[in-house]
Coordinates of C-alpha atoms in Angstrom, one line a residue:
X1 CA -20.3 13.7 -19.5
X2 CA -19.7 11.0 -16.8
X3 CA -16.5 11.6 -14.7
X4 CA -13.8 9.3 -14.9
X5 CA -15.9 6.7 -16.7
X6 CA -13.1 4.3 -18.1
X7 CA -10.6 2.1 -16.3
X8 CA -7.4 0.9 -18.6
X9 CA -5.7 -1.9 -18.6
X10 CA -2.3 -1.7 -19.9
X11 CA 0.2 -5.3 -21.0
X12 CA 3.6 -3.4 -21.1
X13 CA 6.0 -6.4 -22.6
X14 CA 9.1 -5.9 -24.0
X15 CA 8.7 -6.6 -27.8
X16 CA 4.6 -5.0 -27.8
X17 CA 2.4 -3.6 -26.1
X18 CA -1.7 -3.9 -25.4
X19 CA -4.3 -1.6 -24.0
X20 CA -7.9 -2.1 -23.0
X21 CA -10.8 -0.2 -22.1
X22 CA -13.3 -1.4 -19.5
X23 CA -16.7 0.7 -18.9
X24 CA -18.7 -0.2 -15.8
X25 CA -20.8 -3.2 -15.7
X26 CA -19.2 -4.3 -19.6
X27 CA -16.3 -6.3 -20.3
X28 CA -12.9 -5.3 -21.1
X29 CA -12.4 -4.1 -25.1
X30 CA -9.2 -4.5 -27.0
X31 CA -8.2 -1.2 -28.5
X32 CA -6.3 -0.1 -31.8
X33 CA -4.6 3.0 -31.0
X34 CA -3.8 3.8 -34.3
X35 CA -6.1 5.3 -36.8
X36 CA -6.5 2.7 -40.0
X37 CA -4.5 0.0 -38.1
X38 CA -6.8 -3.2 -37.2
X39 CA -3.2 -4.7 -35.4
X40 CA -3.8 -4.1 -31.1
X41 CA -0.1 -5.0 -31.0
X42 CA 2.3 -1.4 -30.1
X43 CA 5.4 -1.9 -30.3
X44 CA 7.0 -0.8 -27.5
X45 CA 9.5 1.2 -28.9
X46 CA 10.5 4.7 -29.9
X47 CA 12.3 6.6 -32.6
X48 CA 13.2 10.0 -32.9
X49 CA 13.1 11.6 -36.5
X50 CA 16.7 13.3 -37.7
X51 CA 14.8 16.6 -39.9
X52 CA 12.6 17.3 -37.1
X53 CA 13.8 15.3 -34.1
X54 CA 9.7 14.6 -32.9
X55 CA 9.5 11.5 -31.0
X56 CA 7.8 9.0 -32.7
X57 CA 6.0 5.1 -31.1
X58 CA 5.1 1.5 -31.9
X59 CA 4.2 1.1 -35.6
X60 CA 5.5 4.9 -36.5
X61 CA 8.6 4.2 -34.6
X62 CA 8.9 1.2 -36.2
X63 CA 8.3 2.9 -40.1
X64 CA 10.7 5.7 -39.1
X65 CA 13.7 3.0 -38.0
X66 CA 12.9 0.8 -41.7
X67 CA 13.7 4.7 -43.8
X68 CA 16.4 4.5 -41.9
X69 CA 15.0 8.3 -41.0
X70 CA 15.6 8.4 -37.1
X71 CA 17.3 7.2 -33.9
X72 CA 15.3 3.6 -32.9
X73 CA 15.1 2.6 -29.0
X74 CA 13.9 -0.4 -28.2
X75 CA 14.0 -2.4 -25.0
X76 CA 12.9 -0.2 -23.4
X77 CA 11.7 -2.1 -20.3
X78 CA 15.2 -3.5 -19.9
X79 CA 17.2 -0.5 -19.7
X80 CA 14.8 1.0 -16.7
X81 CA 15.5 -2.5 -15.3
X82 CA 19.5 -2.3 -16.1
X83 CA 19.6 1.5 -15.3
X84 CA 21.5 2.3 -18.5
X85 CA 21.6 5.8 -20.1
X86 CA 21.4 6.1 -23.9
X87 CA 23.0 9.6 -25.1
X88 CA 21.0 11.0 -28.0
X89 CA 22.1 14.0 -29.8
X90 CA 24.2 15.6 -27.1
X91 CA 21.1 14.7 -24.3
X92 CA 21.5 12.2 -22.1
X93 CA 17.9 10.2 -21.1
X94 CA 17.8 7.5 -19.1
X95 CA 15.4 3.9 -19.2
X96 CA 13.1 5.4 -16.8
X97 CA 12.9 8.7 -18.7
X98 CA 12.1 6.6 -21.7
X99 CA 9.6 4.3 -20.6
X100 CA 7.5 8.0 -19.4
X101 CA 7.9 8.7 -23.3
X102 CA 6.3 6.0 -24.1
X103 CA 3.4 5.4 -21.7
X104 CA 3.0 9.5 -22.3
X105 CA 2.1 8.4 -26.2
X106 CA 0.2 5.7 -25.7
X107 CA -2.0 7.1 -22.9
X108 CA -2.1 10.6 -25.5
X109 CA -3.1 8.6 -27.9
X110 CA -6.1 6.7 -25.7
X111 CA -6.8 9.8 -24.6
X112 CA -7.5 11.3 -27.9
X113 CA -9.9 8.6 -28.9
X114 CA -11.5 8.4 -26.0
X115 CA -11.9 12.6 -25.7
X116 CA -15.5 12.4 -23.9
X117 CA -14.7 10.2 -21.7
X118 CA -12.1 10.5 -18.3
X119 CA -10.0 7.9 -17.3
X120 CA -10.4 6.8 -13.7
X121 CA -8.1 4.1 -13.2
X122 CA -4.9 2.6 -14.8
X123 CA -3.5 -1.1 -14.0
X124 CA -0.4 -1.6 -16.1
X125 CA 0.8 -5.8 -15.9
X126 CA 4.4 -6.8 -16.8
X127 CA 5.4 -10.2 -17.0
X128 CA 8.2 -9.9 -14.1
X129 CA 7.9 -7.0 -12.0
X130 CA 11.5 -5.1 -9.8
X131 CA 11.8 -2.4 -8.0
X132 CA 13.3 -0.1 -11.0
X133 CA 10.6 -1.0 -13.0
X134 CA 7.7 -0.6 -11.1
X135 CA 8.9 3.1 -9.5
X136 CA 9.8 3.9 -13.4
X137 CA 6.0 2.4 -14.4
X138 CA 4.3 5.2 -11.3
X139 CA 6.2 7.5 -12.2
X140 CA 5.3 7.9 -15.7
X141 CA 1.7 8.0 -14.9
X142 CA 2.2 10.3 -12.7
X143 CA 3.3 12.6 -15.6
X144 CA -0.2 12.0 -17.5
X145 CA -2.3 13.1 -14.5
X146 CA -2.2 9.5 -12.9
X147 CA -1.4 9.3 -9.3
X148 CA -0.8 6.3 -7.2
X149 CA -4.2 6.3 -5.8
X150 CA -5.9 5.5 -8.9
X151 CA -2.9 3.3 -10.6
X152 CA -1.8 -0.3 -10.3
X153 CA 1.2 -2.3 -11.8
X154 CA 1.2 -5.6 -11.2
X155 CA 2.9 -8.9 -12.5
X156 CA 1.0 -11.2 -15.5
X157 CA 0.5 -13.8 -12.7
X158 CA -1.8 -11.7 -10.8
X159 CA -3.1 -10.4 -14.3
X160 CA -3.9 -13.9 -14.8
X161 CA -5.6 -14.2 -11.3
X162 CA -8.0 -11.2 -12.0
X163 CA -9.0 -12.9 -15.5
X164 CA -9.8 -16.3 -14.2
X165 CA -12.0 -15.3 -11.5
X166 CA -13.6 -12.7 -13.6
X167 CA -14.8 -14.8 -15.6
X168 CA -18.4 -17.2 -15.3
X169 CA -18.2 -19.3 -12.2
X170 CA -18.7 -22.4 -14.2
X171 CA -15.1 -22.0 -15.8
X172 CA -12.9 -21.4 -12.3
X173 CA -15.7 -24.2 -10.2
X174 CA -12.1 -25.9 -10.1
X175 CA -8.7 -25.5 -11.0
X176 CA -7.4 -23.5 -13.8
X177 CA -4.2 -24.0 -15.6
X178 CA -2.5 -21.6 -18.2
X179 CA 0.2 -22.5 -20.4
X180 CA 2.5 -19.1 -21.8
X181 CA 4.8 -19.8 -24.6
X182 CA 7.1 -17.0 -25.9
X183 CA 10.3 -16.3 -26.3
X184 CA 11.8 -16.9 -23.0
X185 CA 10.4 -20.1 -23.0
X186 CA 6.8 -22.5 -22.1
X187 CA 5.8 -21.5 -18.5
X188 CA 3.2 -23.4 -16.8
X189 CA 0.4 -21.9 -13.9
X190 CA -2.8 -23.7 -11.9
X191 CA -4.9 -21.6 -10.0
X192 CA -6.5 -23.0 -6.8
X193 CA -8.8 -21.5 -4.6
X194 CA -9.9 -22.0 -1.3
X195 CA -12.8 -21.2 -0.4
X196 CA -13.7 -22.5 2.9
X197 CA -14.3 -19.4 4.5
X198 CA -14.0 -15.9 3.1
X199 CA -12.2 -14.5 1.5
X200 CA -11.5 -17.1 -1.3
X201 CA -7.9 -17.7 -1.5
X202 CA -6.6 -17.8 -5.0
X203 CA -3.0 -19.3 -4.6
X204 CA -1.0 -20.5 -7.9
X205 CA 1.8 -23.1 -8.0
X206 CA 4.3 -22.3 -11.4
X207 CA 6.7 -24.0 -13.6
X208 CA 9.6 -23.3 -16.6
X209 CA 8.9 -26.3 -19.2
X210 CA 10.9 -24.6 -20.9
X211 CA 14.1 -27.6 -21.1
X212 CA 10.6 -29.7 -22.5
X213 CA 9.7 -27.1 -25.2
X214 CA 11.8 -23.5 -25.8
X215 CA 10.6 -21.1 -28.9
X216 CA 13.7 -22.3 -30.6
X217 CA 11.6 -25.4 -32.3
X218 CA 9.4 -23.5 -33.4
X219 CA 12.1 -22.6 -35.9
X220 CA 13.5 -26.2 -36.4
X221 CA 10.4 -28.7 -35.9
X222 CA 7.4 -29.1 -38.3
X223 CA 3.9 -28.6 -36.9
X224 CA 3.5 -32.2 -36.4
X225 CA 6.6 -32.5 -34.0
X226 CA 5.6 -29.3 -31.9
X227 CA 1.8 -30.6 -31.8
X228 CA 3.4 -34.0 -30.6
X229 CA 6.1 -32.1 -27.9
X230 CA 2.9 -30.4 -26.8
X231 CA 1.1 -33.4 -26.1
X232 CA 3.4 -34.9 -24.3
X233 CA 4.0 -31.7 -22.2
X234 CA -0.2 -31.5 -21.2
X235 CA -0.2 -35.4 -20.5
X236 CA 2.5 -34.8 -17.9
X237 CA 1.3 -31.5 -16.9
X238 CA -2.3 -32.1 -16.4
X239 CA -3.2 -35.6 -16.4
X240 CA -5.7 -36.4 -13.8
X241 CA -5.9 -33.2 -12.9
X242 CA -9.7 -31.7 -12.0
X243 CA -9.4 -28.4 -14.4
X244 CA -12.4 -26.3 -14.8
X245 CA -10.7 -24.4 -18.0
X246 CA -7.6 -24.6 -19.7
X247 CA -6.0 -21.5 -21.1
X248 CA -3.0 -20.6 -23.5
X249 CA -1.7 -17.5 -23.8
X250 CA 1.8 -16.1 -25.9
X251 CA 3.4 -15.7 -29.3
X252 CA 4.6 -19.2 -29.0
X253 CA 1.0 -20.5 -29.9
X254 CA -0.4 -18.0 -32.9
X255 CA -1.2 -20.4 -36.1
X256 CA -2.7 -24.0 -35.8
X257 CA -0.1 -25.9 -35.4
X258 CA -1.3 -26.8 -31.5
X259 CA -5.7 -26.5 -32.3
X260 CA -6.1 -30.2 -32.8
X261 CA -4.1 -31.0 -28.9
X262 CA -6.1 -27.9 -27.4
X263 CA -9.5 -29.7 -28.9
X264 CA -7.9 -33.1 -27.2
X265 CA -8.0 -31.0 -24.0
X266 CA -11.3 -30.1 -24.3
X267 CA -13.0 -33.1 -22.1
X268 CA -14.9 -32.0 -19.7
X269 CA -12.7 -28.6 -19.8
X270 CA -13.0 -25.5 -21.5
X271 CA -10.0 -24.5 -23.6
X272 CA -9.4 -21.0 -24.7
X273 CA -6.6 -19.9 -26.4
X274 CA -5.8 -16.1 -27.3
X275 CA -3.1 -13.2 -26.9
X276 CA -5.0 -10.3 -24.7
X277 CA -6.0 -12.4 -21.5
X278 CA -2.9 -10.4 -19.7
X279 CA -4.3 -6.8 -20.3
X280 CA -8.0 -7.7 -19.8
X281 CA -7.1 -9.1 -16.2
X282 CA -4.6 -5.7 -15.7
X283 CA -8.6 -4.4 -17.0
X284 CA -10.1 -6.1 -14.2
X285 CA -7.8 -5.2 -11.7
X286 CA -8.2 -1.6 -12.3
X287 CA -12.1 -1.9 -12.1
X288 CA -11.8 -4.1 -8.6
X289 CA -12.2 -1.0 -6.4
X290 CA -15.1 -0.6 -7.8
X291 CA -16.5 -4.1 -8.4
X292 CA -17.8 -5.3 -5.2
X293 CA -17.9 -9.3 -6.3
X294 CA -13.6 -8.3 -6.4
X295 CA -13.6 -8.0 -3.0
X296 CA -14.0 -11.3 -1.8
X297 CA -10.9 -12.8 -3.1
X298 CA -7.2 -12.6 -1.5
X299 CA -4.8 -12.9 -4.7
X300 CA -1.9 -15.0 -3.4
X301 CA 1.3 -14.9 -5.9
X302 CA 4.4 -16.6 -5.1
X303 CA 6.1 -13.5 -3.6
X304 CA 3.3 -13.1 -0.6
X305 CA 2.4 -13.7 2.3
X306 CA 0.0 -17.1 2.7
X307 CA -0.5 -15.9 6.5
X308 CA -2.1 -13.0 8.7
X309 CA -0.1 -12.5 11.7
X310 CA -2.2 -10.7 14.8
X311 CA -1.0 -9.9 18.5
X312 CA -3.4 -10.0 21.2
X313 CA -3.9 -6.8 23.1
X314 CA -6.1 -4.9 25.0
X315 CA -8.1 -2.1 23.1
X316 CA -10.8 -0.7 23.0
X317 CA -12.2 -2.0 26.0
X318 CA -11.8 -5.4 25.1
X319 CA -9.4 -8.5 24.3
X320 CA -8.8 -9.3 21.1
X321 CA -6.3 -10.2 18.4
X322 CA -5.3 -7.0 15.8
X323 CA -3.6 -7.7 12.8
X324 CA -0.2 -6.6 12.5
X325 CA 1.1 -8.7 8.9
X326 CA -2.0 -9.3 6.8
X327 CA -1.8 -11.9 4.0
X328 CA -1.6 -11.1 0.9
X329 CA 1.6 -8.5 1.7
X330 CA 4.6 -9.1 -0.4
X331 CA 6.9 -10.8 2.4
X332 CA 10.3 -8.4 1.7
X333 CA 7.5 -5.4 1.9
X334 CA 6.9 -6.4 5.5
X335 CA 7.8 -4.0 8.3
X336 CA 5.1 -3.4 10.8
X337 CA 5.9 -2.5 14.5
X338 CA 3.3 -1.7 17.2
X339 CA 3.9 -0.4 20.7
X340 CA 2.4 -1.4 23.7
X341 CA 2.4 -2.1 27.9
X342 CA 2.8 -5.2 29.5
X343 CA -0.4 -5.5 32.2
X344 CA 1.0 -7.9 34.7
X345 CA 2.7 -10.4 32.3
X346 CA 6.1 -11.6 30.7
X347 CA 4.5 -12.8 27.5
X348 CA 3.8 -11.5 24.1
X349 CA 1.2 -13.9 22.4
X350 CA 0.3 -14.3 18.9
X351 CA -2.1 -15.7 16.3
X352 CA -1.5 -17.0 12.6
X353 CA -4.3 -17.9 10.4
X354 CA -3.1 -19.4 7.2
X355 CA -5.2 -18.1 4.5
X356 CA -4.8 -21.1 2.1
X357 CA -5.3 -24.2 4.5
X358 CA -7.7 -22.1 7.0
X359 CA -6.1 -23.3 10.0
X360 CA -5.4 -21.1 12.9
X361 CA -1.8 -21.8 15.0
X362 CA -1.5 -19.5 18.8
X363 CA 2.7 -18.3 19.5
X364 CA 3.6 -17.2 22.9
X365 CA 6.4 -15.5 23.1
X366 CA 8.3 -15.0 26.4
X367 CA 10.3 -12.4 27.9
X368 CA 13.2 -14.2 30.0
X369 CA 14.7 -12.1 32.3
X370 CA 12.8 -8.8 31.8
X371 CA 13.3 -6.3 34.1
X372 CA 10.8 -6.6 37.4
X373 CA 9.1 -3.7 37.6
X374 CA 5.2 -2.3 39.0
X375 CA 2.7 -3.0 36.9
X376 CA 1.0 -1.7 33.3
X377 CA 5.1 0.3 33.9
X378 CA 7.0 -1.3 31.0
X379 CA 6.2 -0.5 27.6
X380 CA 7.5 -2.9 24.9
X381 CA 7.8 -2.6 20.9
X382 CA 6.8 -5.4 18.5
X383 CA 8.5 -5.5 14.9
X384 CA 8.0 -8.3 12.7
X385 CA 9.5 -8.7 9.4
X386 CA 10.2 -11.6 6.6
X387 CA 13.4 -14.2 6.0
X388 CA 10.7 -15.6 3.1
X389 CA 7.7 -15.8 2.3
X390 CA 6.7 -18.6 4.7
X391 CA 9.2 -17.4 7.9
X392 CA 9.3 -14.4 9.9
X393 CA 10.6 -13.3 13.3
X394 CA 9.4 -11.0 15.7
X395 CA 11.2 -8.9 17.7
X396 CA 10.3 -7.7 21.2
X397 CA 12.2 -4.7 22.3
X398 CA 12.1 -3.5 25.9
X399 CA 11.3 0.9 25.9
X400 CA 11.3 1.5 29.9
X401 CA 8.7 3.6 31.2
X402 CA 9.8 7.4 30.9
X403 CA 12.2 8.8 33.6
X404 CA 10.4 6.6 35.9
X405 CA 12.2 3.4 34.3
X406 CA 14.8 3.8 32.1
X407 CA 15.1 1.7 28.4
X408 CA 17.0 -1.7 29.5
X409 CA 18.1 -1.7 26.4
X410 CA 16.9 -6.0 26.1
X411 CA 15.9 -7.5 22.9
X412 CA 13.9 -10.3 22.6
X413 CA 13.2 -12.6 19.1
X414 CA 11.9 -15.6 17.6
X415 CA 11.9 -16.9 14.1
X416 CA 7.8 -18.1 13.2
X417 CA 7.0 -20.4 10.5
X418 CA 3.4 -19.1 8.8

């Protein structure tokens, strides 16, 4: 038996969860984990039986609720995000505890199906990620033995990026677009690749089209009216766009009402419709550390920096630009620091390389009114934090030089555009 032979993708949805597995050299495969059931959608729900107090999940939880035989729990992700606490049979459960129970149930059912295989990595994708939800998912995975070095938690946009570039190259030779129609509304995403140098930067533009088409229309409009409305949207959004592929996903596209519009979109591009795009993208992300071709990409979601910021230093017997902050880092997680000694200068040099435009610019920070000392006796700390995705603040502090030259407590700051 080969150790750690599976990677697993999980699409953790508000109403339904999907799961798929991927073996090395094979494509991801969607999995039904309920015996005798061919449904890939697992209700994201729990139910505690009144008689035995056993915890049920998925379809079993729905059946228990329908029989009024237990305590039903849904909206698990919302409970985590809102940090809600639920009292059940005189016991308190946080949203994180309930989500942990659900994830453990799902992965345990998967292990029973693949009893001779070991899970190498797991990637969980959710529609929108927040700090509470991310922490709860990582904690839940640790309860089943999947530590952080074997886990990834990401949003749907990043999963779509992994999915798109893992397809045959002709399907992303130009831009790639996605229409996602779900209860929250209609959403659009267009991926672009900057191929001029390595790594290839994949960036996204997104738009909320819910004011043009919302989920209630599925109940109030005929199929013909729905198709006309969607055709109007596609004419507006992707008209004159050079696209290799168009993907549509989400429960709103179920049925045949949009098929005619999709056939019209097939001119000079490929069009795909399905509900397992994000879960397969998560599986590709889980497999990425062992996939050399995926190392050639830099995935840039909307909250990630587009540029790498480096400081010029003399190190290892040479002067070079050493990265402080890398493109692809979430801007609100940037808190880089380093310490150096000034060598016959009162200036600090930085290089900003934009990974999308492949443009380089240089920034010089002058330390005005710096205390004059003997050469190489002024230590400074250099830190970078971000105000938003495109704006950073560089902070330099005089640290003095031990007991020989006391700290002057002088601070210099400079705002730069990335």
